[in-house]
Short mmCIF file of C-alpha atoms in Angstrom, two decimals:
data_model
loop_
_atom_site.label_atom_id
_atom_site.label_comp_id
_atom_site.label_asym_id
_atom_site.label_seq_id
_atom_site.Cartn_x
_atom_site.Cartn_y
_atom_site.Cartn_z
CA UNK L 1 32.70 -77.72 -124.63
CA UNK L 2 33.04 -81.50 -124.50
CA UNK L 3 36.46 -81.17 -123.15
CA UNK L 4 35.04 -78.83 -120.26
CA UNK L 5 32.28 -81.09 -119.34
CA UNK L 6 35.00 -84.10 -119.01
CA UNK L 7 37.05 -82.05 -116.73
CA UNK L 8 34.00 -81.44 -114.47
CA UNK L 9 33.01 -84.96 -114.12
CA UNK L 10 36.66 -85.92 -113.28
CA UNK L 11 36.57 -83.20 -110.52
CA UNK L 12 33.29 -84.29 -109.17
CA UNK L 13 34.45 -87.83 -109.28
CA UNK L 14 37.70 -86.81 -107.38
CA UNK L 15 35.79 -85.01 -104.89
CA UNK L 16 33.68 -87.86 -103.83
CA UNK L 17 36.89 -90.19 -103.24
CA UNK L 18 38.67 -86.84 -101.53
CA UNK L 19 35.79 -87.14 -98.95
CA UNK L 20 35.93 -90.67 -98.35
CA UNK L 21 39.62 -90.11 -97.84
CA UNK L 22 38.84 -87.05 -95.52
CA UNK L 23 36.36 -89.41 -93.52
CA UNK L 24 39.01 -92.08 -93.09
CA UNK L 25 41.47 -89.55 -91.86
CA UNK L 26 38.96 -88.02 -89.31
CA UNK L 27 38.38 -91.44 -88.21
CA UNK L 28 41.86 -92.14 -87.57
CA UNK L 29 42.77 -88.54 -86.33
CA UNK L 30 45.23 -87.93 -89.03
CA UNK L 31 46.09 -84.47 -89.85
CA UNK L 32 46.99 -84.36 -93.75
CA UNK L 33 48.59 -81.60 -95.53
CA UNK L 34 48.80 -81.41 -99.35
CA UNK L 35 51.97 -79.35 -100.30
CA UNK L 36 52.32 -77.68 -103.75
CA UNK L 37 54.72 -75.65 -105.59
CA UNK L 38 56.64 -75.18 -108.72
CA UNK L 39 59.32 -77.75 -109.81
CA UNK L 40 62.58 -76.98 -107.48
CA UNK L 41 60.84 -74.40 -105.13
CA UNK L 42 61.71 -76.61 -102.14
CA UNK L 43 58.95 -79.05 -101.20
CA UNK L 44 61.09 -81.90 -100.30
CA UNK L 45 63.19 -79.55 -98.39
CA UNK L 46 60.55 -78.20 -96.25
CA UNK L 47 59.28 -81.73 -95.58
CA UNK L 48 62.67 -82.44 -94.19
CA UNK L 49 63.07 -79.42 -92.12
CA UNK L 50 59.19 -80.11 -90.95
CA UNK L 51 59.93 -83.48 -89.86
CA UNK L 52 63.16 -82.61 -88.21
CA UNK L 53 61.40 -80.01 -85.88
CA UNK L 54 58.33 -82.29 -85.14
CA UNK L 55 59.33 -85.84 -85.39
CA UNK L 56 59.67 -86.04 -81.45
CA UNK L 57 56.28 -84.63 -80.59
CA UNK L 58 54.15 -86.48 -83.71
CA UNK L 59 54.32 -89.36 -85.77
CA UNK L 60 54.88 -88.29 -89.33
CA UNK L 61 54.09 -90.11 -92.50
CA UNK L 62 54.97 -89.00 -96.05
CA UNK L 63 53.41 -89.76 -99.72
CA UNK L 64 55.81 -88.42 -102.36
CA UNK L 65 54.12 -87.52 -105.95
CA UNK L 66 56.10 -87.59 -109.04
CA UNK L 67 55.81 -88.08 -112.62
CA UNK L 68 58.26 -90.82 -112.25
CA UNK L 69 61.66 -91.57 -110.37
CA UNK L 70 61.77 -92.24 -106.58
CA UNK L 71 64.44 -89.66 -105.53
CA UNK L 72 62.40 -87.41 -103.24
CA UNK L 73 61.04 -90.51 -101.60
CA UNK L 74 64.36 -91.84 -100.82
CA UNK L 75 65.64 -88.57 -99.19
CA UNK L 76 62.49 -88.96 -96.53
CA UNK L 77 63.31 -92.79 -96.21
CA UNK L 78 66.82 -91.83 -95.22
CA UNK L 79 65.13 -89.82 -92.36
CA UNK L 80 63.44 -93.09 -91.06
CA UNK L 81 59.98 -91.89 -91.77
CA UNK L 82 57.20 -94.05 -93.33
CA UNK L 83 57.11 -92.93 -97.07
CA UNK L 84 55.22 -94.07 -100.12
CA UNK L 85 55.71 -92.99 -103.56
CA UNK L 86 53.09 -92.10 -106.07
CA UNK L 87 54.26 -92.15 -109.76
CA UNK L 88 51.51 -90.17 -111.75
CA UNK L 89 52.95 -91.64 -115.10
CA UNK L 90 52.49 -88.25 -116.69
CA UNK L 91 49.82 -86.72 -114.81
CA UNK L 92 50.55 -83.40 -113.66
CA UNK L 93 49.19 -83.28 -110.08
CA UNK L 94 48.15 -86.01 -107.66
CA UNK L 95 44.25 -86.91 -107.01
CA UNK L 96 41.97 -88.36 -104.15
CA UNK L 97 42.08 -91.93 -105.88
CA UNK L 98 46.14 -91.91 -106.09
CA UNK L 99 46.00 -91.16 -102.25
CA UNK L 100 43.40 -93.65 -101.66
CA UNK L 101 45.67 -96.53 -103.33
CA UNK L 102 48.58 -95.52 -101.26
CA UNK L 103 46.96 -95.44 -97.81
CA UNK L 104 47.27 -99.23 -97.50
CA UNK L 105 51.08 -98.83 -97.29
CA UNK L 106 50.51 -97.02 -93.97
CA UNK L 107 48.99 -98.03 -90.47
CA UNK L 108 47.29 -94.66 -90.19
CA UNK L 109 46.60 -95.62 -86.39
CA UNK L 110 50.30 -94.82 -85.89
CA UNK L 111 50.21 -91.22 -87.93
CA UNK L 112 49.37 -87.82 -86.67
CA UNK L 113 50.59 -85.97 -89.31
CA UNK L 114 50.72 -87.24 -93.08
CA UNK L 115 52.47 -84.81 -95.83
CA UNK L 116 51.86 -85.49 -99.26
CA UNK L 117 54.10 -83.71 -101.64
CA UNK L 118 52.48 -83.06 -105.12
CA UNK L 119 53.83 -82.82 -108.50
CA UNK L 120 55.69 -79.82 -108.93
CA UNK L 121 53.29 -77.47 -110.79
CA UNK L 122 51.81 -73.89 -109.99
CA UNK L 123 48.50 -75.11 -111.89
CA UNK L 124 46.41 -78.31 -111.70
CA UNK L 125 47.37 -79.59 -108.20
CA UNK L 126 45.28 -76.90 -106.78
CA UNK L 127 42.23 -78.10 -108.60
CA UNK L 128 42.34 -81.63 -107.05
CA UNK L 129 41.37 -82.13 -103.50
CA UNK L 130 42.80 -85.45 -101.78
CA UNK L 131 41.08 -85.35 -98.50
CA UNK L 132 43.70 -83.07 -96.92
CA UNK L 133 43.07 -80.61 -93.79
CA UNK L 134 44.71 -78.09 -95.55
CA UNK L 135 46.77 -77.07 -98.72
CA UNK L 136 50.35 -75.37 -98.46
CA UNK L 137 51.95 -73.79 -101.10
CA UNK L 138 55.68 -72.90 -101.38
CA UNK L 139 56.98 -69.93 -103.40
CA UNK L 140 60.47 -69.24 -103.85
CA UNK L 141 62.15 -65.95 -104.31
CA UNK L 142 63.82 -66.77 -107.73
CA UNK L 143 60.48 -67.38 -109.52
CA UNK L 144 59.74 -63.85 -108.71
CA UNK L 145 56.88 -61.79 -107.22
CA UNK L 146 54.61 -61.80 -110.30
CA UNK L 147 53.22 -65.45 -109.41
CA UNK L 148 50.16 -64.73 -107.51
CA UNK L 149 48.76 -62.77 -110.14
CA UNK L 150 49.73 -65.25 -112.69
CA UNK L 151 48.62 -68.39 -111.08
CA UNK L 152 45.74 -67.28 -108.64
CA UNK L 153 43.79 -70.25 -107.82
CA UNK L 154 46.97 -71.88 -106.06
CA UNK L 155 47.08 -68.92 -103.85
CA UNK L 156 43.27 -68.96 -103.52
CA UNK L 157 43.16 -72.49 -102.06
CA UNK L 158 46.02 -72.55 -99.98
CA UNK L 159 45.71 -71.99 -96.07
CA UNK L 160 49.42 -71.30 -95.95
CA UNK L 161 52.20 -69.70 -98.37
CA UNK L 162 55.78 -70.37 -97.45
CA UNK L 163 58.21 -68.19 -99.27
CA UNK L 164 61.48 -69.85 -99.42
CA UNK L 165 65.05 -69.23 -100.52
CA UNK L 166 65.23 -66.20 -98.36
CA UNK L 167 69.01 -66.41 -98.60
CA UNK L 168 68.94 -65.57 -102.22
CA UNK L 169 66.98 -62.26 -101.80
CA UNK L 170 69.78 -60.22 -102.09
CA UNK L 171 70.58 -61.96 -105.69
CA UNK L 172 67.12 -61.76 -107.32
CA UNK L 173 64.84 -59.55 -108.30
CA UNK L 174 61.97 -60.39 -106.05
CA UNK L 175 59.62 -57.84 -104.40
CA UNK L 176 58.78 -59.53 -101.02
CA UNK L 177 56.33 -56.87 -100.05
CA UNK L 178 54.49 -57.32 -103.68
CA UNK L 179 54.20 -60.90 -103.31
CA UNK L 180 52.73 -60.63 -99.79
CA UNK L 181 50.43 -57.99 -100.69
CA UNK L 182 49.21 -59.55 -104.21
CA UNK L 183 48.88 -63.07 -102.53
CA UNK L 184 46.67 -61.60 -99.68
CA UNK L 185 44.49 -59.69 -101.98
CA UNK L 186 43.73 -63.21 -103.65
CA UNK L 187 42.96 -64.70 -100.14
CA UNK L 188 43.02 -62.51 -97.24
CA UNK L 189 43.04 -65.63 -94.94
CA UNK L 190 46.59 -66.64 -95.97
CA UNK L 191 49.23 -67.44 -93.37
CA UNK L 192 52.61 -65.95 -94.80
CA UNK L 193 56.02 -67.48 -93.52
CA UNK L 194 59.46 -66.62 -94.71
CA UNK L 195 62.17 -69.22 -94.66
CA UNK L 196 65.22 -70.55 -95.84
CA UNK L 197 65.51 -74.40 -96.20
CA UNK L 198 69.01 -74.00 -97.24
CA UNK L 199 70.31 -71.86 -94.00
CA UNK L 200 67.11 -73.44 -91.87
CA UNK L 201 66.29 -69.69 -90.94
CA UNK L 202 62.67 -68.53 -90.19
CA UNK L 203 61.13 -71.97 -89.34
CA UNK L 204 59.87 -71.27 -85.99
CA UNK L 205 56.62 -69.50 -87.08
CA UNK L 206 55.68 -71.82 -89.50
CA UNK L 207 56.10 -74.80 -86.99
CA UNK L 208 54.26 -73.07 -84.17
CA UNK L 209 51.60 -72.49 -86.66
CA UNK L 210 51.29 -76.06 -87.96
CA UNK L 211 51.35 -77.39 -84.61
CA UNK L 212 48.37 -75.14 -83.37
CA UNK L 213 46.31 -76.19 -86.44
CA UNK L 214 47.16 -79.66 -85.81
CA UNK L 215 46.22 -79.29 -82.04
CA UNK L 216 43.03 -77.71 -83.15
CA UNK L 217 42.07 -80.66 -85.46
CA UNK L 218 43.10 -83.17 -82.64
CA UNK L 219 40.94 -81.61 -80.02
CA UNK L 220 38.12 -81.15 -82.33
CA UNK L 221 37.93 -85.32 -82.75
CA UNK L 222 36.33 -87.37 -80.18
CA UNK P 1 40.99 -96.33 -118.51
CA UNK P 2 38.03 -94.01 -119.73
CA UNK P 3 40.20 -90.81 -118.75
CA UNK P 4 43.48 -92.06 -120.51
CA UNK P 5 41.05 -92.78 -123.58
CA UNK P 6 39.63 -88.83 -123.57
CA UNK P 7 43.16 -87.82 -123.20
CA UNK P 8 44.32 -89.28 -126.26
CA UNK P 9 41.35 -88.05 -128.26
CA UNK P 10 42.32 -84.69 -127.15
CA UNK P 11 45.74 -85.16 -128.28
CA UNK P 12 44.76 -86.62 -131.56
CA UNK P 13 42.40 -83.85 -132.15
CA UNK P 14 45.05 -81.38 -131.14
CA UNK P 15 47.98 -82.55 -133.49
CA UNK P 16 45.34 -82.71 -136.63
CA UNK P 17 45.12 -78.74 -135.76
CA UNK P 18 48.96 -78.30 -135.00
CA UNK P 19 49.46 -79.81 -138.62
CA UNK P 20 47.18 -77.09 -140.10
CA UNK P 21 48.95 -74.53 -138.22
CA UNK P 22 52.20 -75.82 -139.60
CA UNK P 23 51.23 -75.97 -143.21
CA UNK P 24 50.35 -72.28 -142.66
CA UNK P 25 53.75 -71.48 -141.26
CA UNK P 26 55.34 -73.15 -143.92
CA UNK P 27 53.45 -71.22 -146.69
CA UNK P 28 54.27 -68.09 -145.17
CA UNK P 29 57.61 -69.17 -144.08
CA UNK P 30 57.24 -68.52 -140.50
CA UNK P 31 59.63 -69.97 -138.07
CA UNK P 32 57.96 -70.96 -134.74
CA UNK P 33 59.44 -71.60 -131.28
CA UNK P 34 57.28 -73.09 -128.75
CA UNK P 35 59.15 -71.94 -125.39
CA UNK P 36 58.62 -73.90 -122.32
CA UNK P 37 59.63 -73.88 -118.49
CA UNK P 38 58.80 -74.01 -115.00
CA UNK P 39 57.13 -70.62 -113.77
CA UNK P 40 59.63 -67.98 -113.05
CA UNK P 41 62.51 -69.66 -114.99
CA UNK P 42 63.01 -66.66 -117.19
CA UNK P 43 60.75 -67.28 -120.56
CA UNK P 44 59.71 -63.66 -120.94
CA UNK P 45 63.28 -62.45 -120.35
CA UNK P 46 64.80 -64.81 -122.67
CA UNK P 47 62.06 -63.64 -125.20
CA UNK P 48 63.31 -59.83 -124.31
CA UNK P 49 67.10 -60.88 -125.01
CA UNK P 50 66.20 -62.78 -128.52
CA UNK P 51 64.32 -59.99 -129.67
CA UNK P 52 67.22 -57.57 -128.77
CA UNK P 53 69.77 -59.39 -130.43
CA UNK P 54 67.47 -60.54 -133.75
CA UNK P 55 64.99 -57.50 -134.33
CA UNK P 56 67.34 -56.00 -137.01
CA UNK P 57 67.82 -59.22 -138.92
CA UNK P 58 64.43 -60.52 -138.58
CA UNK P 59 60.50 -59.67 -138.33
CA UNK P 60 59.61 -61.00 -135.12
CA UNK P 61 56.42 -61.54 -133.35
CA UNK P 62 55.37 -63.05 -129.89
CA UNK P 63 52.19 -65.06 -128.54
CA UNK P 64 51.83 -64.92 -124.84
CA UNK P 65 50.57 -67.79 -123.00
CA UNK P 66 49.03 -67.22 -119.53
CA UNK P 67 46.36 -68.62 -117.12
CA UNK P 68 45.19 -65.15 -116.93
CA UNK P 69 46.65 -61.42 -116.83
CA UNK P 70 48.53 -59.60 -119.37
CA UNK P 71 51.94 -58.68 -117.80
CA UNK P 72 54.27 -60.73 -120.07
CA UNK P 73 52.67 -59.09 -122.97
CA UNK P 74 52.92 -55.84 -122.05
CA UNK P 75 56.60 -56.41 -121.37
CA UNK P 76 56.94 -57.41 -124.98
CA UNK P 77 54.50 -54.69 -126.43
CA UNK P 78 56.96 -52.21 -124.81
CA UNK P 79 59.60 -53.42 -127.19
CA UNK P 80 57.15 -52.41 -130.21
CA UNK P 81 56.66 -55.97 -131.45
CA UNK P 82 53.64 -57.62 -132.54
CA UNK P 83 52.00 -59.53 -129.72
CA UNK P 84 49.05 -61.33 -128.72
CA UNK P 85 47.88 -62.49 -125.45
CA UNK P 86 46.27 -65.90 -125.05
CA UNK P 87 44.41 -66.50 -121.55
CA UNK P 88 43.93 -70.19 -121.19
CA UNK P 89 41.33 -69.57 -118.20
CA UNK P 90 42.87 -72.31 -116.23
CA UNK P 91 44.37 -74.54 -118.80
CA UNK P 92 48.11 -75.58 -117.88
CA UNK P 93 49.25 -75.28 -121.15
CA UNK P 94 48.73 -73.80 -124.79
CA UNK P 95 47.65 -75.89 -127.77
CA UNK P 96 46.98 -75.88 -131.35
CA UNK P 97 43.70 -74.44 -131.24
CA UNK P 98 44.64 -71.59 -129.24
CA UNK P 99 47.42 -70.78 -131.49
CA UNK P 100 45.10 -70.95 -134.46
CA UNK P 101 42.63 -68.61 -132.93
CA UNK P 102 45.60 -65.96 -132.16
CA UNK P 103 46.93 -65.99 -135.72
CA UNK P 104 44.42 -63.72 -137.17
CA UNK P 105 46.04 -60.98 -135.05
CA UNK P 106 49.02 -61.07 -137.00
CA UNK P 107 50.17 -60.31 -140.71
CA UNK P 108 52.06 -63.51 -140.98
CA UNK P 109 53.41 -62.14 -144.63
CA UNK P 110 55.32 -59.93 -142.36
CA UNK P 111 56.69 -62.05 -139.83
CA UNK P 112 59.73 -64.23 -139.77
CA UNK P 113 60.09 -65.71 -136.46
CA UNK P 114 57.32 -66.45 -134.03
CA UNK P 115 57.84 -67.19 -130.36
CA UNK P 116 54.96 -68.62 -128.27
CA UNK P 117 55.79 -68.22 -124.72
CA UNK P 118 54.03 -71.24 -123.06
CA UNK P 119 52.23 -71.36 -119.70
CA UNK P 120 54.94 -71.92 -116.80
CA UNK P 121 54.57 -75.78 -116.43
CA UNK P 122 57.17 -78.48 -116.86
CA UNK P 123 54.71 -81.02 -117.47
CA UNK P 124 51.75 -80.55 -119.74
CA UNK P 125 53.07 -78.04 -122.49
CA UNK P 126 55.33 -80.79 -123.70
CA UNK P 127 52.54 -82.91 -124.73
CA UNK P 128 50.63 -80.60 -126.97
CA UNK P 129 52.16 -79.67 -130.51
CA UNK P 130 50.94 -76.08 -131.67
CA UNK P 131 52.84 -76.41 -135.08
CA UNK P 132 56.16 -75.14 -134.16
CA UNK P 133 59.48 -75.96 -135.72
CA UNK P 134 61.07 -76.87 -132.32
CA UNK P 135 60.30 -76.69 -128.74
CA UNK P 136 62.72 -75.01 -126.47
CA UNK P 137 62.76 -75.06 -122.64
CA UNK P 138 64.63 -73.02 -120.10
CA UNK P 139 65.90 -74.77 -116.85
CA UNK P 140 66.93 -72.53 -114.35
CA UNK P 141 69.69 -73.19 -111.72
CA UNK P 142 67.70 -72.58 -108.64
CA UNK P 143 65.45 -75.38 -109.56
CA UNK P 144 68.06 -77.94 -109.29
CA UNK P 145 69.70 -80.43 -111.39
CA UNK P 146 67.24 -83.28 -110.59
CA UNK P 147 64.53 -81.87 -112.88
CA UNK P 148 65.75 -83.95 -116.17
CA UNK P 149 64.96 -86.98 -114.20
CA UNK P 150 61.88 -85.74 -112.69
CA UNK P 151 60.15 -84.21 -115.87
CA UNK P 152 61.91 -86.20 -118.93
CA UNK P 153 59.12 -85.74 -121.26
CA UNK P 154 59.96 -82.02 -121.38
CA UNK P 155 63.57 -82.45 -122.35
CA UNK P 156 63.03 -85.46 -124.56
CA UNK P 157 60.66 -83.10 -126.74
CA UNK P 158 62.90 -80.11 -127.00
CA UNK P 159 65.42 -79.29 -129.55
CA UNK P 160 67.22 -77.05 -127.10
CA UNK P 161 67.85 -76.46 -123.25
CA UNK P 162 68.86 -73.07 -122.24
CA UNK P 163 70.22 -72.96 -118.67
CA UNK P 164 69.49 -69.67 -117.23
CA UNK P 165 70.43 -67.59 -114.09
CA UNK P 166 74.02 -68.68 -114.27
CA UNK P 167 74.60 -65.64 -112.20
CA UNK P 168 72.89 -67.63 -109.26
CA UNK P 169 75.45 -70.52 -109.74
CA UNK P 170 77.61 -69.61 -106.81
CA UNK P 171 74.57 -69.31 -104.42
CA UNK P 172 72.65 -72.35 -105.07
CA UNK P 173 73.11 -76.01 -105.04
CA UNK P 174 73.00 -76.96 -108.61
CA UNK P 175 75.21 -79.48 -110.53
CA UNK P 176 75.74 -77.98 -113.80
CA UNK P 177 77.43 -81.26 -115.09
CA UNK P 178 74.76 -83.21 -113.75
CA UNK P 179 71.84 -81.59 -115.20
CA UNK P 180 73.72 -81.61 -118.73
CA UNK P 181 74.52 -85.23 -118.45
CA UNK P 182 71.08 -86.42 -117.13
CA UNK P 183 69.27 -84.43 -119.85
CA UNK P 184 71.56 -85.55 -122.78
CA UNK P 185 70.80 -88.89 -121.60
CA UNK P 186 67.05 -88.48 -122.28
CA UNK P 187 67.59 -86.64 -125.41
CA UNK P 188 71.17 -86.91 -126.94
CA UNK P 189 70.39 -84.26 -129.86
CA UNK P 190 69.50 -81.59 -127.27
CA UNK P 191 71.50 -78.25 -127.91
CA UNK P 192 72.70 -76.81 -124.47
CA UNK P 193 73.19 -73.38 -123.75
CA UNK P 194 74.00 -71.70 -120.65
CA UNK P 195 72.87 -67.90 -120.17
CA UNK P 196 71.96 -65.25 -117.57
CA UNK P 197 69.34 -63.08 -118.83
CA UNK P 198 69.98 -60.83 -116.01
CA UNK P 199 73.72 -60.36 -116.68
CA UNK P 200 73.13 -60.64 -120.57
CA UNK P 201 76.14 -63.20 -120.59
CA UNK P 202 76.09 -66.33 -122.60
CA UNK P 203 73.81 -65.50 -125.36
CA UNK P 204 76.13 -65.64 -128.40
CA UNK P 205 76.06 -69.39 -128.93
CA UNK P 206 72.08 -69.35 -128.61
CA UNK P 207 71.66 -66.49 -130.90
CA UNK P 208 74.10 -68.11 -133.62
CA UNK P 209 72.62 -71.60 -133.35
CA UNK P 210 68.67 -70.18 -133.72
CA UNK P 211 70.00 -68.13 -136.63
CA UNK P 212 71.45 -71.19 -138.43
CA UNK P 213 68.32 -72.98 -137.60
CA UNK P 214 66.16 -70.38 -138.75
CA UNK P 215 68.13 -69.97 -142.03
CA UNK P 216 68.22 -73.76 -142.57
CA UNK P 217 64.41 -73.33 -142.54
CA UNK P 218 64.18 -70.50 -144.72
CA UNK P 219 66.51 -72.17 -147.40
CA UNK P 220 64.09 -75.36 -147.40
CA UNK P 221 61.18 -73.22 -148.34
CA UNK P 222 60.50 -72.24 -152.08
#
């Protein structure tokens, strides 16, 4: 019971910081994605593909969240995109305060789209707002179609589910229709996309949808 | 700082309960595996294969840990093996108290090997002892070879790493030698096995090693 109370206090404190972050992002017209998935589902690869598709149109920045190491951040820096590494030091998610402390590393007046890549984890990241416009999650085909039912919060909180590693569909036991159906039963508003970061197939609908979300946000700001 | 202190207190309290569990398992001569991995890496499939290989030699029981649902427990129950489901209700790991509360569901005098399948998560499960003889982790080839460096605690705490989904090795970018080398640099004592739960290949060394660990334990008890 004590533990539950502590966790609730932590979440309340986090929400206040996330709201401050959000107010800053609104003022600076920065659209923010909080990207989540299991370890190895393809978060960094999706960020790379999204940068490739949108870098001529929008100014993009990235925050990489990892327990330790800077491997993912180095991949993004190699694309000549502003990137900051958060090392959570054991914590299994990023939170509003970690993002707040990372923001002085960027010139937000020069950023249209900020992608925060969370720690690889299907559980806790969904509990912590960081001030994002939307959460986006990746489900990869080798993980199996039972994941929406087993980790429902992540599917409930996300605006979009990107099913990655479609190139492996013939080699794994993944029931694509079941995964979509179960995810939509948890969250009927979920936008669903199927891609392969490896073969680069399927990205047009995701990029078109993201562009539309981003433009709607920009048009809503003075 | 306050948060860190709270977490430390939780871990200390957990360790005391885990020690009580351990004393009970010792008295009853029950060998306990705490099985961990990312979501969808193949924990339940590995439990199924291990049951098939050892059920004629040892009396096996299983505790399934999931955020919610009973899907994995139903798979084990279909094998006519005693199984108890723990629903963590949002928590991203099982802990000593959850195991303690599950134990009255079993006749421990009739159990030689108890496998506890943790919540799918590469981070927090490694922090919580449950009174196990050893932690075992699964890394699946689609997750990528960078996982030891990104999630070192899990590799550090485990006695064995089972690399699963070897049937996909030709279809994914997985550097097997790098994964082994990085894992062993974190934990030189790690026993490493390569298997495919799908094709059932590679299980003999894992089963032989587990049998040897189990027999060593049994022979050490009066």
